Amino acid sequence: FFAYIGFDQVCNLSGEVKDPVKDVPRAVMYTLMIDTAIYMLAALALAALLPYEQISTVSGFPEAFGANGWIWAERLTAIGEILVLPLVVLTSIQSQTRLMFAMANDRLVPRFFG
């Protein structure tokens, strides 16, 4: 889910781009295409590991790997899930500062935010 909101960060950071009229639409489209392809491949792989009814809604890949006896992959993906969560938060914080700056320049919020 969070990969799909990445295009929002692309738009928020567009003030840093040399040619935003040309580059931002491309970046949004590339982001959506790449994320869609990755999600489709991940869903296919997960469905190949376990029947649909047995896939965990909380931690799908680690539990699927564990159910197939791949303990090393279960641990690796569980650690990966934990390590990626702060990165999502940091990316959101980075784009929020740029969004507040743009809103202050447009006088939608007080100037001291800019």
PDB file of N, CA and C in Angstrom:
ATOM      1  N   PHE A   1       0.813  -1.193   0.000  1.00  0.00           N
ATOM      2  CA  PHE A   1       0.000   0.000   0.000  1.00  0.00           C
ATOM      3  C   PHE A   1       0.863   1.266   0.000  1.00  0.00           C
ATOM      4  N   PHE A   2       1.885   1.298   0.849  1.00  0.00           N
ATOM      5  CA  PHE A   2       2.682   2.509   0.972  1.00  0.00           C
ATOM      6  C   PHE A   2       3.456   2.829  -0.298  1.00  0.00           C
ATOM      7  N   ALA A   3       3.777   1.830  -1.088  1.00  0.00           N
ATOM      8  CA  ALA A   3       4.474   2.117  -2.338  1.00  0.00           C
ATOM      9  C   ALA A   3       3.587   2.920  -3.277  1.00  0.00           C
ATOM     10  N   TYR A   4       2.302   2.704  -3.232  1.00  0.00           N
ATOM     11  CA  TYR A   4       1.401   3.444  -4.108  1.00  0.00           C
ATOM     12  C   TYR A   4       1.254   4.901  -3.698  1.00  0.00           C
ATOM     13  N   ILE A   5       1.479   5.224  -2.437  1.00  0.00           N
ATOM     14  CA  ILE A   5       1.401   6.635  -2.066  1.00  0.00           C
ATOM     15  C   ILE A   5       2.726   7.342  -2.336  1.00  0.00           C
ATOM     16  N   GLY A   6       3.701   6.618  -2.853  1.00  0.00           N
ATOM     17  CA  GLY A   6       4.983   7.217  -3.213  1.00  0.00           C
ATOM     18  C   GLY A   6       4.845   8.282  -4.285  1.00  0.00           C
ATOM     19  N   PHE A   7       3.851   8.144  -5.150  1.00  0.00           N
ATOM     20  CA  PHE A   7       3.674   9.171  -6.185  1.00  0.00           C
ATOM     21  C   PHE A   7       3.306  10.509  -5.562  1.00  0.00           C
ATOM     22  N   ASP A   8       2.692  10.480  -4.399  1.00  0.00           N
ATOM     23  CA  ASP A   8       2.387  11.720  -3.682  1.00  0.00           C
ATOM     24  C   ASP A   8       3.679  12.427  -3.281  1.00  0.00           C
ATOM     25  N   GLN A   9       4.671  11.664  -2.837  1.00  0.00           N
ATOM     26  CA  GLN A   9       5.952  12.265  -2.479  1.00  0.00           C
ATOM     27  C   GLN A   9       6.641  12.833  -3.708  1.00  0.00           C
ATOM     28  N   VAL A  10       6.495  12.186  -4.846  1.00  0.00           N
ATOM     29  CA  VAL A  10       7.066  12.706  -6.096  1.00  0.00           C
ATOM     30  C   VAL A  10       6.475  14.078  -6.395  1.00  0.00           C
ATOM     31  N   CYS A  11       5.175  14.221  -6.239  1.00  0.00           N
ATOM     32  CA  CYS A  11       4.514  15.513  -6.501  1.00  0.00           C
ATOM     33  C   CYS A  11       4.921  16.567  -5.477  1.00  0.00           C
ATOM     34  N   ASN A  12       5.027  16.179  -4.217  1.00  0.00           N
ATOM     35  CA  ASN A  12       5.400  17.149  -3.183  1.00  0.00           C
ATOM     36  C   ASN A  12       6.819  17.665  -3.364  1.00  0.00           C
ATOM     37  N   LEU A  13       7.702  16.844  -3.873  1.00  0.00           N
ATOM     38  CA  LEU A  13       9.097  17.239  -4.055  1.00  0.00           C
ATOM     39  C   LEU A  13       9.363  17.830  -5.434  1.00  0.00           C
ATOM     40  N   SER A  14       8.323  18.114  -6.182  1.00  0.00           N
ATOM     41  CA  SER A  14       8.500  18.607  -7.548  1.00  0.00           C
ATOM     42  C   SER A  14       9.115  19.994  -7.608  1.00  0.00           C
ATOM     43  N   GLY A  15       9.116  20.730  -6.505  1.00  0.00           N
ATOM     44  CA  GLY A  15       9.748  22.035  -6.482  1.00  0.00           C
ATOM     45  C   GLY A  15      11.257  21.960  -6.628  1.00  0.00           C
ATOM     46  N   GLU A  16      11.827  20.792  -6.420  1.00  0.00           N
ATOM     47  CA  GLU A  16      13.267  20.604  -6.525  1.00  0.00           C
ATOM     48  C   GLU A  16      13.698  20.199  -7.940  1.00  0.00           C
ATOM     49  N   VAL A  17      12.745  20.013  -8.824  1.00  0.00           N
ATOM     50  CA  VAL A  17      13.029  19.497 -10.173  1.00  0.00           C
ATOM     51  C   VAL A  17      13.354  20.642 -11.126  1.00  0.00           C
ATOM     52  N   LYS A  18      14.274  20.394 -12.062  1.00  0.00           N
ATOM     53  CA  LYS A  18      14.649  21.431 -13.027  1.00  0.00           C
ATOM     54  C   LYS A  18      13.515  21.743 -13.991  1.00  0.00           C
ATOM     55  N   ASP A  19      12.842  20.706 -14.495  1.00  0.00           N
ATOM     56  CA  ASP A  19      11.750  20.894 -15.455  1.00  0.00           C
ATOM     57  C   ASP A  19      10.522  20.117 -14.963  1.00  0.00           C
ATOM     58  N   PRO A  20       9.785  20.661 -13.970  1.00  0.00           N
ATOM     59  CA  PRO A  20       8.692  19.894 -13.375  1.00  0.00           C
ATOM     60  C   PRO A  20       7.543  19.589 -14.328  1.00  0.00           C
ATOM     61  N   VAL A  21       7.302  20.446 -15.303  1.00  0.00           N
ATOM     62  CA  VAL A  21       6.191  20.210 -16.235  1.00  0.00           C
ATOM     63  C   VAL A  21       6.419  18.928 -17.026  1.00  0.00           C
ATOM     64  N   LYS A  22       7.655  18.643 -17.368  1.00  0.00           N
ATOM     65  CA  LYS A  22       7.985  17.449 -18.147  1.00  0.00           C
ATOM     66  C   LYS A  22       8.308  16.250 -17.251  1.00  0.00           C
ATOM     67  N   ASP A  23       9.048  16.497 -16.174  1.00  0.00           N
ATOM     68  CA  ASP A  23       9.588  15.397 -15.383  1.00  0.00           C
ATOM     69  C   ASP A  23       8.608  14.800 -14.370  1.00  0.00           C
ATOM     70  N   VAL A  24       7.753  15.614 -13.760  1.00  0.00           N
ATOM     71  CA  VAL A  24       6.852  15.106 -12.721  1.00  0.00           C
ATOM     72  C   VAL A  24       5.824  14.114 -13.283  1.00  0.00           C
ATOM     73  N   PRO A  25       5.154  14.400 -14.404  1.00  0.00           N
ATOM     74  CA  PRO A  25       4.229  13.389 -14.931  1.00  0.00           C
ATOM     75  C   PRO A  25       4.931  12.076 -15.276  1.00  0.00           C
ATOM     76  N   ARG A  26       6.137  12.174 -15.810  1.00  0.00           N
ATOM     77  CA  ARG A  26       6.901  10.953 -16.099  1.00  0.00           C
ATOM     78  C   ARG A  26       7.218  10.190 -14.813  1.00  0.00           C
ATOM     79  N   ALA A  27       7.652  10.909 -13.794  1.00  0.00           N
ATOM     80  CA  ALA A  27       8.006  10.265 -12.533  1.00  0.00           C
ATOM     81  C   ALA A  27       6.796   9.579 -11.906  1.00  0.00           C
ATOM     82  N   VAL A  28       5.645  10.239 -11.957  1.00  0.00           N
ATOM     83  CA  VAL A  28       4.431   9.636 -11.395  1.00  0.00           C
ATOM     84  C   VAL A  28       4.061   8.369 -12.171  1.00  0.00           C
ATOM     85  N   MET A  29       4.105   8.443 -13.478  1.00  0.00           N
ATOM     86  CA  MET A  29       3.758   7.264 -14.288  1.00  0.00           C
ATOM     87  C   MET A  29       4.753   6.127 -14.068  1.00  0.00           C
ATOM     88  N   TYR A  30       6.042   6.441 -14.038  1.00  0.00           N
ATOM     89  CA  TYR A  30       7.051   5.406 -13.799  1.00  0.00           C
ATOM     90  C   TYR A  30       6.868   4.784 -12.414  1.00  0.00           C
ATOM     91  N   THR A  31       6.585   5.627 -11.416  1.00  0.00           N
ATOM     92  CA  THR A  31       6.369   5.116 -10.062  1.00  0.00           C
ATOM     93  C   THR A  31       5.193   4.153 -10.025  1.00  0.00           C
ATOM     94  N   LEU A  32       4.091   4.541 -10.635  1.00  0.00           N
ATOM     95  CA  LEU A  32       2.911   3.670 -10.642  1.00  0.00           C
ATOM     96  C   LEU A  32       3.156   2.383 -11.417  1.00  0.00           C
ATOM     97  N   MET A  33       3.837   2.462 -12.549  1.00  0.00           N
ATOM     98  CA  MET A  33       4.104   1.257 -13.345  1.00  0.00           C
ATOM     99  C   MET A  33       5.041   0.295 -12.619  1.00  0.00           C
ATOM    100  N   ILE A  34       6.109   0.831 -12.040  1.00  0.00           N
ATOM    101  CA  ILE A  34       7.065  -0.028 -11.339  1.00  0.00           C
ATOM    102  C   ILE A  34       6.422  -0.653 -10.106  1.00  0.00           C
ATOM    103  N   ASP A  35       5.697   0.145  -9.325  1.00  0.00           N
ATOM    104  CA  ASP A  35       5.032  -0.386  -8.133  1.00  0.00           C
ATOM    105  C   ASP A  35       3.988  -1.436  -8.489  1.00  0.00           C
ATOM    106  N   THR A  36       3.233  -1.200  -9.547  1.00  0.00           N
ATOM    107  CA  THR A  36       2.230  -2.175  -9.972  1.00  0.00           C
ATOM    108  C   THR A  36       2.886  -3.487 -10.370  1.00  0.00           C
ATOM    109  N   ALA A  37       3.973  -3.413 -11.126  1.00  0.00           N
ATOM    110  CA  ALA A  37       4.671  -4.636 -11.543  1.00  0.00           C
ATOM    111  C   ALA A  37       5.214  -5.394 -10.336  1.00  0.00           C
ATOM    112  N   ILE A  38       5.813  -4.674  -9.388  1.00  0.00           N
ATOM    113  CA  ILE A  38       6.361  -5.329  -8.202  1.00  0.00           C
ATOM    114  C   ILE A  38       5.242  -5.972  -7.373  1.00  0.00           C
ATOM    115  N   TYR A  39       4.139  -5.254  -7.196  1.00  0.00           N
ATOM    116  CA  TYR A  39       3.017  -5.809  -6.429  1.00  0.00           C
ATOM    117  C   TYR A  39       2.434  -7.043  -7.106  1.00  0.00           C
ATOM    118  N   MET A  40       2.321  -7.023  -8.427  1.00  0.00           N
ATOM    119  CA  MET A  40       1.777  -8.178  -9.139  1.00  0.00           C
ATOM    120  C   MET A  40       2.693  -9.388  -9.005  1.00  0.00           C
ATOM    121  N   LEU A  41       4.002  -9.171  -9.133  1.00  0.00           N
ATOM    122  CA  LEU A  41       4.949 -10.274  -8.975  1.00  0.00           C
ATOM    123  C   LEU A  41       4.957 -10.807  -7.542  1.00  0.00           C
ATOM    124  N   ALA A  42       4.878  -9.914  -6.578  1.00  0.00           N
ATOM    125  CA  ALA A  42       4.847 -10.337  -5.172  1.00  0.00           C
ATOM    126  C   ALA A  42       3.572 -11.126  -4.870  1.00  0.00           C
ATOM    127  N   ALA A  43       2.436 -10.663  -5.379  1.00  0.00           N
ATOM    128  CA  ALA A  43       1.175 -11.382  -5.153  1.00  0.00           C
ATOM    129  C   ALA A  43       1.209 -12.753  -5.807  1.00  0.00           C
ATOM    130  N   LEU A  44       1.781 -12.835  -6.989  1.00  0.00           N
ATOM    131  CA  LEU A  44       1.912 -14.122  -7.681  1.00  0.00           C
ATOM    132  C   LEU A  44       2.806 -15.071  -6.891  1.00  0.00           C
ATOM    133  N   ALA A  45       3.927 -14.555  -6.406  1.00  0.00           N
ATOM    134  CA  ALA A  45       4.841 -15.393  -5.627  1.00  0.00           C
ATOM    135  C   ALA A  45       4.194 -15.854  -4.332  1.00  0.00           C
ATOM    136  N   LEU A  46       3.486 -14.956  -3.656  1.00  0.00           N
ATOM    137  CA  LEU A  46       2.825 -15.321  -2.400  1.00  0.00           C
ATOM    138  C   LEU A  46       1.732 -16.359  -2.632  1.00  0.00           C
ATOM    139  N   ALA A  47       0.981 -16.195  -3.714  1.00  0.00           N
ATOM    140  CA  ALA A  47      -0.070 -17.174  -4.035  1.00  0.00           C
ATOM    141  C   ALA A  47       0.534 -18.520  -4.425  1.00  0.00           C
ATOM    142  N   ALA A  48       1.754 -18.506  -4.947  1.00  0.00           N
ATOM    143  CA  ALA A  48       2.424 -19.763  -5.282  1.00  0.00           C
ATOM    144  C   ALA A  48       2.944 -20.468  -4.025  1.00  0.00           C
ATOM    145  N   LEU A  49       3.217 -19.710  -2.971  1.00  0.00           N
ATOM    146  CA  LEU A  49       3.724 -20.304  -1.731  1.00  0.00           C
ATOM    147  C   LEU A  49       2.625 -20.943  -0.885  1.00  0.00           C
ATOM    148  N   LEU A  50       1.468 -20.309  -0.836  1.00  0.00           N
ATOM    149  CA  LEU A  50       0.377 -20.789   0.017  1.00  0.00           C
ATOM    150  C   LEU A  50      -0.960 -20.642  -0.698  1.00  0.00           C
ATOM    151  N   PRO A  51      -1.927 -21.492  -0.368  1.00  0.00           N
ATOM    152  CA  PRO A  51      -3.284 -21.258  -0.870  1.00  0.00           C
ATOM    153  C   PRO A  51      -3.810 -19.925  -0.346  1.00  0.00           C
ATOM    154  N   TYR A  52      -4.657 -19.297  -1.124  1.00  0.00           N
ATOM    155  CA  TYR A  52      -5.154 -17.961  -0.802  1.00  0.00           C
ATOM    156  C   TYR A  52      -5.755 -17.869   0.588  1.00  0.00           C
ATOM    157  N   GLU A  53      -6.492 -18.856   1.003  1.00  0.00           N
ATOM    158  CA  GLU A  53      -7.178 -18.815   2.290  1.00  0.00           C
ATOM    159  C   GLU A  53      -6.206 -18.831   3.467  1.00  0.00           C
ATOM    160  N   GLN A  54      -4.991 -19.321   3.268  1.00  0.00           N
ATOM    161  CA  GLN A  54      -4.030 -19.462   4.360  1.00  0.00           C
ATOM    162  C   GLN A  54      -3.057 -18.284   4.464  1.00  0.00           C
ATOM    163  N   ILE A  55      -3.127 -17.340   3.546  1.00  0.00           N
ATOM    164  CA  ILE A  55      -2.194 -16.211   3.565  1.00  0.00           C
ATOM    165  C   ILE A  55      -2.544 -15.279   4.720  1.00  0.00           C
ATOM    166  N   SER A  56      -1.549 -14.938   5.516  1.00  0.00           N
ATOM    167  CA  SER A  56      -1.742 -14.068   6.673  1.00  0.00           C
ATOM    168  C   SER A  56      -1.991 -12.629   6.226  1.00  0.00           C
ATOM    169  N   THR A  57      -2.920 -11.977   6.872  1.00  0.00           N
ATOM    170  CA  THR A  57      -3.175 -10.564   6.580  1.00  0.00           C
ATOM    171  C   THR A  57      -2.223  -9.656   7.343  1.00  0.00           C
ATOM    172  N   VAL A  58      -1.539 -10.190   8.331  1.00  0.00           N
ATOM    173  CA  VAL A  58      -0.635  -9.397   9.154  1.00  0.00           C
ATOM    174  C   VAL A  58       0.784  -9.424   8.601  1.00  0.00           C
ATOM    175  N   SER A  59       1.289 -10.591   8.323  1.00  0.00           N
ATOM    176  CA  SER A  59       2.675 -10.743   7.887  1.00  0.00           C
ATOM    177  C   SER A  59       2.745 -11.879   6.865  1.00  0.00           C
ATOM    178  N   GLY A  60       2.317 -11.579   5.652  1.00  0.00           N
ATOM    179  CA  GLY A  60       2.136 -12.613   4.641  1.00  0.00           C
ATOM    180  C   GLY A  60       3.387 -13.385   4.247  1.00  0.00           C
ATOM    181  N   PHE A  61       4.428 -12.703   3.822  1.00  0.00           N
ATOM    182  CA  PHE A  61       5.614 -13.395   3.330  1.00  0.00           C
ATOM    183  C   PHE A  61       6.352 -14.176   4.413  1.00  0.00           C
ATOM    184  N   PRO A  62       6.637 -13.578   5.578  1.00  0.00           N
ATOM    185  CA  PRO A  62       7.327 -14.385   6.590  1.00  0.00           C
ATOM    186  C   PRO A  62       6.565 -15.650   6.979  1.00  0.00           C
ATOM    187  N   GLU A  63       5.273 -15.541   7.144  1.00  0.00           N
ATOM    188  CA  GLU A  63       4.506 -16.726   7.522  1.00  0.00           C
ATOM    189  C   GLU A  63       4.417 -17.736   6.383  1.00  0.00           C
ATOM    190  N   ALA A  64       4.369 -17.261   5.156  1.00  0.00           N
ATOM    191  CA  ALA A  64       4.347 -18.179   4.012  1.00  0.00           C
ATOM    192  C   ALA A  64       5.674 -18.923   3.890  1.00  0.00           C
ATOM    193  N   PHE A  65       6.773 -18.202   4.072  1.00  0.00           N
ATOM    194  CA  PHE A  65       8.081 -18.865   4.034  1.00  0.00           C
ATOM    195  C   PHE A  65       8.201 -19.871   5.180  1.00  0.00           C
ATOM    196  N   GLY A  66       7.738 -19.482   6.375  1.00  0.00           N
ATOM    197  CA  GLY A  66       7.793 -20.391   7.522  1.00  0.00           C
ATOM    198  C   GLY A  66       6.955 -21.637   7.305  1.00  0.00           C
ATOM    199  N   ALA A  67       5.798 -21.479   6.684  1.00  0.00           N
ATOM    200  CA  ALA A  67       4.928 -22.630   6.420  1.00  0.00           C
ATOM    201  C   ALA A  67       5.556 -23.602   5.425  1.00  0.00           C
ATOM    202  N   ASN A  68       6.462 -23.090   4.586  1.00  0.00           N
ATOM    203  CA  ASN A  68       7.142 -23.949   3.615  1.00  0.00           C
ATOM    204  C   ASN A  68       8.504 -24.443   4.111  1.00  0.00           C
ATOM    205  N   GLY A  69       8.835 -24.118   5.364  1.00  0.00           N
ATOM    206  CA  GLY A  69      10.069 -24.612   5.945  1.00  0.00           C
ATOM    207  C   GLY A  69      11.307 -23.789   5.621  1.00  0.00           C
ATOM    208  N   TRP A  70      11.146 -22.618   5.044  1.00  0.00           N
ATOM    209  CA  TRP A  70      12.284 -21.749   4.707  1.00  0.00           C
ATOM    210  C   TRP A  70      12.462 -20.746   5.847  1.00  0.00           C
ATOM    211  N   ILE A  71      13.044 -21.226   6.931  1.00  0.00           N
ATOM    212  CA  ILE A  71      13.176 -20.407   8.141  1.00  0.00           C
ATOM    213  C   ILE A  71      14.066 -19.191   7.892  1.00  0.00           C
ATOM    214  N   TRP A  72      15.135 -19.374   7.125  1.00  0.00           N
ATOM    215  CA  TRP A  72      16.035 -18.244   6.844  1.00  0.00           C
ATOM    216  C   TRP A  72      15.302 -17.142   6.081  1.00  0.00           C
ATOM    217  N   ALA A  73      14.438 -17.507   5.136  1.00  0.00           N
ATOM    218  CA  ALA A  73      13.677 -16.512   4.371  1.00  0.00           C
ATOM    219  C   ALA A  73      12.595 -15.877   5.244  1.00  0.00           C
ATOM    220  N   GLU A  74      12.035 -16.665   6.141  1.00  0.00           N
ATOM    221  CA  GLU A  74      11.034 -16.120   7.074  1.00  0.00           C
ATOM    222  C   GLU A  74      11.658 -15.029   7.936  1.00  0.00           C
ATOM    223  N   ARG A  75      12.832 -15.310   8.483  1.00  0.00           N
ATOM    224  CA  ARG A  75      13.500 -14.326   9.333  1.00  0.00           C
ATOM    225  C   ARG A  75      13.959 -13.110   8.538  1.00  0.00           C
ATOM    226  N   LEU A  76      14.483 -13.343   7.352  1.00  0.00           N
ATOM    227  CA  LEU A  76      14.972 -12.245   6.518  1.00  0.00           C
ATOM    228  C   LEU A  76      13.845 -11.280   6.146  1.00  0.00           C
ATOM    229  N   THR A  77      12.700 -11.812   5.740  1.00  0.00           N
ATOM    230  CA  THR A  77      11.586 -10.943   5.359  1.00  0.00           C
ATOM    231  C   THR A  77      10.954 -10.263   6.573  1.00  0.00           C
ATOM    232  N   ALA A  78      10.958 -10.926   7.719  1.00  0.00           N
ATOM    233  CA  ALA A  78      10.439 -10.293   8.938  1.00  0.00           C
ATOM    234  C   ALA A  78      11.334  -9.121   9.342  1.00  0.00           C
ATOM    235  N   ILE A  79      12.638  -9.314   9.254  1.00  0.00           N
ATOM    236  CA  ILE A  79      13.570  -8.221   9.554  1.00  0.00           C
ATOM    237  C   ILE A  79      13.398  -7.099   8.527  1.00  0.00           C
ATOM    238  N   GLY A  80      13.214  -7.459   7.265  1.00  0.00           N
ATOM    239  CA  GLY A  80      13.001  -6.462   6.216  1.00  0.00           C
ATOM    240  C   GLY A  80      11.756  -5.627   6.468  1.00  0.00           C
ATOM    241  N   GLU A  81      10.687  -6.262   6.923  1.00  0.00           N
ATOM    242  CA  GLU A  81       9.465  -5.520   7.240  1.00  0.00           C
ATOM    243  C   GLU A  81       9.715  -4.497   8.343  1.00  0.00           C
ATOM    244  N   ILE A  82      10.480  -4.891   9.342  1.00  0.00           N
ATOM    245  CA  ILE A  82      10.765  -3.987  10.463  1.00  0.00           C
ATOM    246  C   ILE A  82      11.663  -2.831  10.023  1.00  0.00           C
ATOM    247  N   LEU A  83      12.660  -3.110   9.189  1.00  0.00           N
ATOM    248  CA  LEU A  83      13.597  -2.076   8.761  1.00  0.00           C
ATOM    249  C   LEU A  83      12.982  -1.074   7.789  1.00  0.00           C
ATOM    250  N   VAL A  84      12.006  -1.491   7.011  1.00  0.00           N
ATOM    251  CA  VAL A  84      11.414  -0.610   6.000  1.00  0.00           C
ATOM    252  C   VAL A  84      10.412   0.379   6.611  1.00  0.00           C
ATOM    253  N   LEU A  85       9.774   0.031   7.692  1.00  0.00           N
ATOM    254  CA  LEU A  85       8.770   0.916   8.290  1.00  0.00           C
ATOM    255  C   LEU A  85       9.305   2.311   8.614  1.00  0.00           C
ATOM    256  N   PRO A  86      10.470   2.456   9.254  1.00  0.00           N
ATOM    257  CA  PRO A  86      10.973   3.813   9.506  1.00  0.00           C
ATOM    258  C   PRO A  86      11.296   4.576   8.219  1.00  0.00           C
ATOM    259  N   LEU A  87      11.682   3.880   7.170  1.00  0.00           N
ATOM    260  CA  LEU A  87      11.981   4.554   5.901  1.00  0.00           C
ATOM    261  C   LEU A  87      10.731   5.186   5.308  1.00  0.00           C
ATOM    262  N   VAL A  88       9.604   4.521   5.447  1.00  0.00           N
ATOM    263  CA  VAL A  88       8.338   5.071   4.960  1.00  0.00           C
ATOM    264  C   VAL A  88       8.007   6.354   5.718  1.00  0.00           C
ATOM    265  N   VAL A  89       8.215   6.334   7.024  1.00  0.00           N
ATOM    266  CA  VAL A  89       7.946   7.512   7.838  1.00  0.00           C
ATOM    267  C   VAL A  89       8.885   8.653   7.461  1.00  0.00           C
ATOM    268  N   LEU A  90      10.168   8.360   7.289  1.00  0.00           N
ATOM    269  CA  LEU A  90      11.130   9.406   6.930  1.00  0.00           C
ATOM    270  C   LEU A  90      10.817  10.025   5.574  1.00  0.00           C
ATOM    271  N   THR A  91      10.390   9.224   4.620  1.00  0.00           N
ATOM    272  CA  THR A  91      10.018   9.745   3.308  1.00  0.00           C
ATOM    273  C   THR A  91       8.812  10.668   3.422  1.00  0.00           C
ATOM    274  N   SER A  92       7.852  10.290   4.239  1.00  0.00           N
ATOM    275  CA  SER A  92       6.677  11.136   4.438  1.00  0.00           C
ATOM    276  C   SER A  92       7.042  12.447   5.107  1.00  0.00           C
ATOM    277  N   ILE A  93       7.930  12.391   6.082  1.00  0.00           N
ATOM    278  CA  ILE A  93       8.359  13.617   6.763  1.00  0.00           C
ATOM    279  C   ILE A  93       9.083  14.536   5.782  1.00  0.00           C
ATOM    280  N   GLN A  94       9.941  13.964   4.946  1.00  0.00           N
ATOM    281  CA  GLN A  94      10.680  14.768   3.970  1.00  0.00           C
ATOM    282  C   GLN A  94       9.730  15.496   3.026  1.00  0.00           C
ATOM    283  N   SER A  95       8.728  14.807   2.538  1.00  0.00           N
ATOM    284  CA  SER A  95       7.808  15.451   1.602  1.00  0.00           C
ATOM    285  C   SER A  95       6.895  16.453   2.304  1.00  0.00           C
ATOM    286  N   GLN A  96       6.592  16.224   3.579  1.00  0.00           N
ATOM    287  CA  GLN A  96       5.735  17.156   4.301  1.00  0.00           C
ATOM    288  C   GLN A  96       6.396  18.524   4.466  1.00  0.00           C
ATOM    289  N   THR A  97       7.704  18.551   4.677  1.00  0.00           N
ATOM    290  CA  THR A  97       8.378  19.840   4.825  1.00  0.00           C
ATOM    291  C   THR A  97       8.290  20.643   3.532  1.00  0.00           C
ATOM    292  N   ARG A  98       8.449  19.983   2.421  1.00  0.00           N
ATOM    293  CA  ARG A  98       8.353  20.674   1.129  1.00  0.00           C
ATOM    294  C   ARG A  98       6.917  21.132   0.880  1.00  0.00           C
ATOM    295  N   LEU A  99       5.951  20.341   1.282  1.00  0.00           N
ATOM    296  CA  LEU A  99       4.545  20.707   1.117  1.00  0.00           C
ATOM    297  C   LEU A  99       4.201  21.941   1.955  1.00  0.00           C
ATOM    298  N   MET A 100       4.674  21.986   3.190  1.00  0.00           N
ATOM    299  CA  MET A 100       4.418  23.151   4.030  1.00  0.00           C
ATOM    300  C   MET A 100       5.098  24.401   3.459  1.00  0.00           C
ATOM    301  N   PHE A 101       6.293  24.240   2.906  1.00  0.00           N
ATOM    302  CA  PHE A 101       6.999  25.362   2.286  1.00  0.00           C
ATOM    303  C   PHE A 101       6.186  25.929   1.122  1.00  0.00           C
ATOM    304  N   ALA A 102       5.674  25.055   0.259  1.00  0.00           N
ATOM    305  CA  ALA A 102       4.881  25.496  -0.890  1.00  0.00           C
ATOM    306  C   ALA A 102       3.571  26.153  -0.426  1.00  0.00           C
ATOM    307  N   MET A 103       2.953  25.607   0.605  1.00  0.00           N
ATOM    308  CA  MET A 103       1.710  26.190   1.111  1.00  0.00           C
ATOM    309  C   MET A 103       1.962  27.565   1.734  1.00  0.00           C
ATOM    310  N   ALA A 104       3.110  27.725   2.389  1.00  0.00           N
ATOM    311  CA  ALA A 104       3.447  29.032   2.963  1.00  0.00           C
ATOM    312  C   ALA A 104       3.701  30.055   1.865  1.00  0.00           C
ATOM    313  N   ASN A 105       4.352  29.643   0.789  1.00  0.00           N
ATOM    314  CA  ASN A 105       4.574  30.550  -0.339  1.00  0.00           C
ATOM    315  C   ASN A 105       3.267  30.967  -1.005  1.00  0.00           C
ATOM    316  N   ASP A 106       2.284  30.080  -1.003  1.00  0.00           N
ATOM    317  CA  ASP A 106       0.973  30.402  -1.564  1.00  0.00           C
ATOM    318  C   ASP A 106       0.056  31.081  -0.548  1.00  0.00           C
ATOM    319  N   ARG A 107       0.578  31.330   0.649  1.00  0.00           N
ATOM    320  CA  ARG A 107      -0.144  31.976   1.744  1.00  0.00           C
ATOM    321  C   ARG A 107      -1.375  31.188   2.203  1.00  0.00           C
ATOM    322  N   LEU A 108      -1.294  29.864   2.105  1.00  0.00           N
ATOM    323  CA  LEU A 108      -2.359  29.010   2.621  1.00  0.00           C
ATOM    324  C   LEU A 108      -2.166  28.725   4.109  1.00  0.00           C
ATOM    325  N   VAL A 109      -0.934  28.860   4.574  1.00  0.00           N
ATOM    326  CA  VAL A 109      -0.600  28.752   5.987  1.00  0.00           C
ATOM    327  C   VAL A 109       0.286  29.952   6.335  1.00  0.00           C
ATOM    328  N   PRO A 110       0.482  30.264   7.605  1.00  0.00           N
ATOM    329  CA  PRO A 110       1.327  31.416   7.953  1.00  0.00           C
ATOM    330  C   PRO A 110       2.733  31.316   7.358  1.00  0.00           C
ATOM    331  N   ARG A 111       3.325  32.466   7.062  1.00  0.00           N
ATOM    332  CA  ARG A 111       4.618  32.539   6.369  1.00  0.00           C
ATOM    333  C   ARG A 111       5.758  31.888   7.153  1.00  0.00           C
ATOM    334  N   PHE A 112       5.668  31.843   8.487  1.00  0.00           N
ATOM    335  CA  PHE A 112       6.794  31.293   9.239  1.00  0.00           C
ATOM    336  C   PHE A 112       6.988  29.795   8.991  1.00  0.00           C
ATOM    337  N   PHE A 113       6.027  29.130   8.336  1.00  0.00           N
ATOM    338  CA  PHE A 113       6.210  27.722   7.942  1.00  0.00           C
ATOM    339  C   PHE A 113       7.103  27.607   6.712  1.00  0.00           C
ATOM    340  N   GLY A 114       7.286  28.695   5.976  1.00  0.00           N
ATOM    341  CA  GLY A 114       8.080  28.663   4.743  1.00  0.00           C
ATOM    342  C   GLY A 114       9.482  29.038   5.035  1.00  0.00           C
TER     343      GLY A 114
END
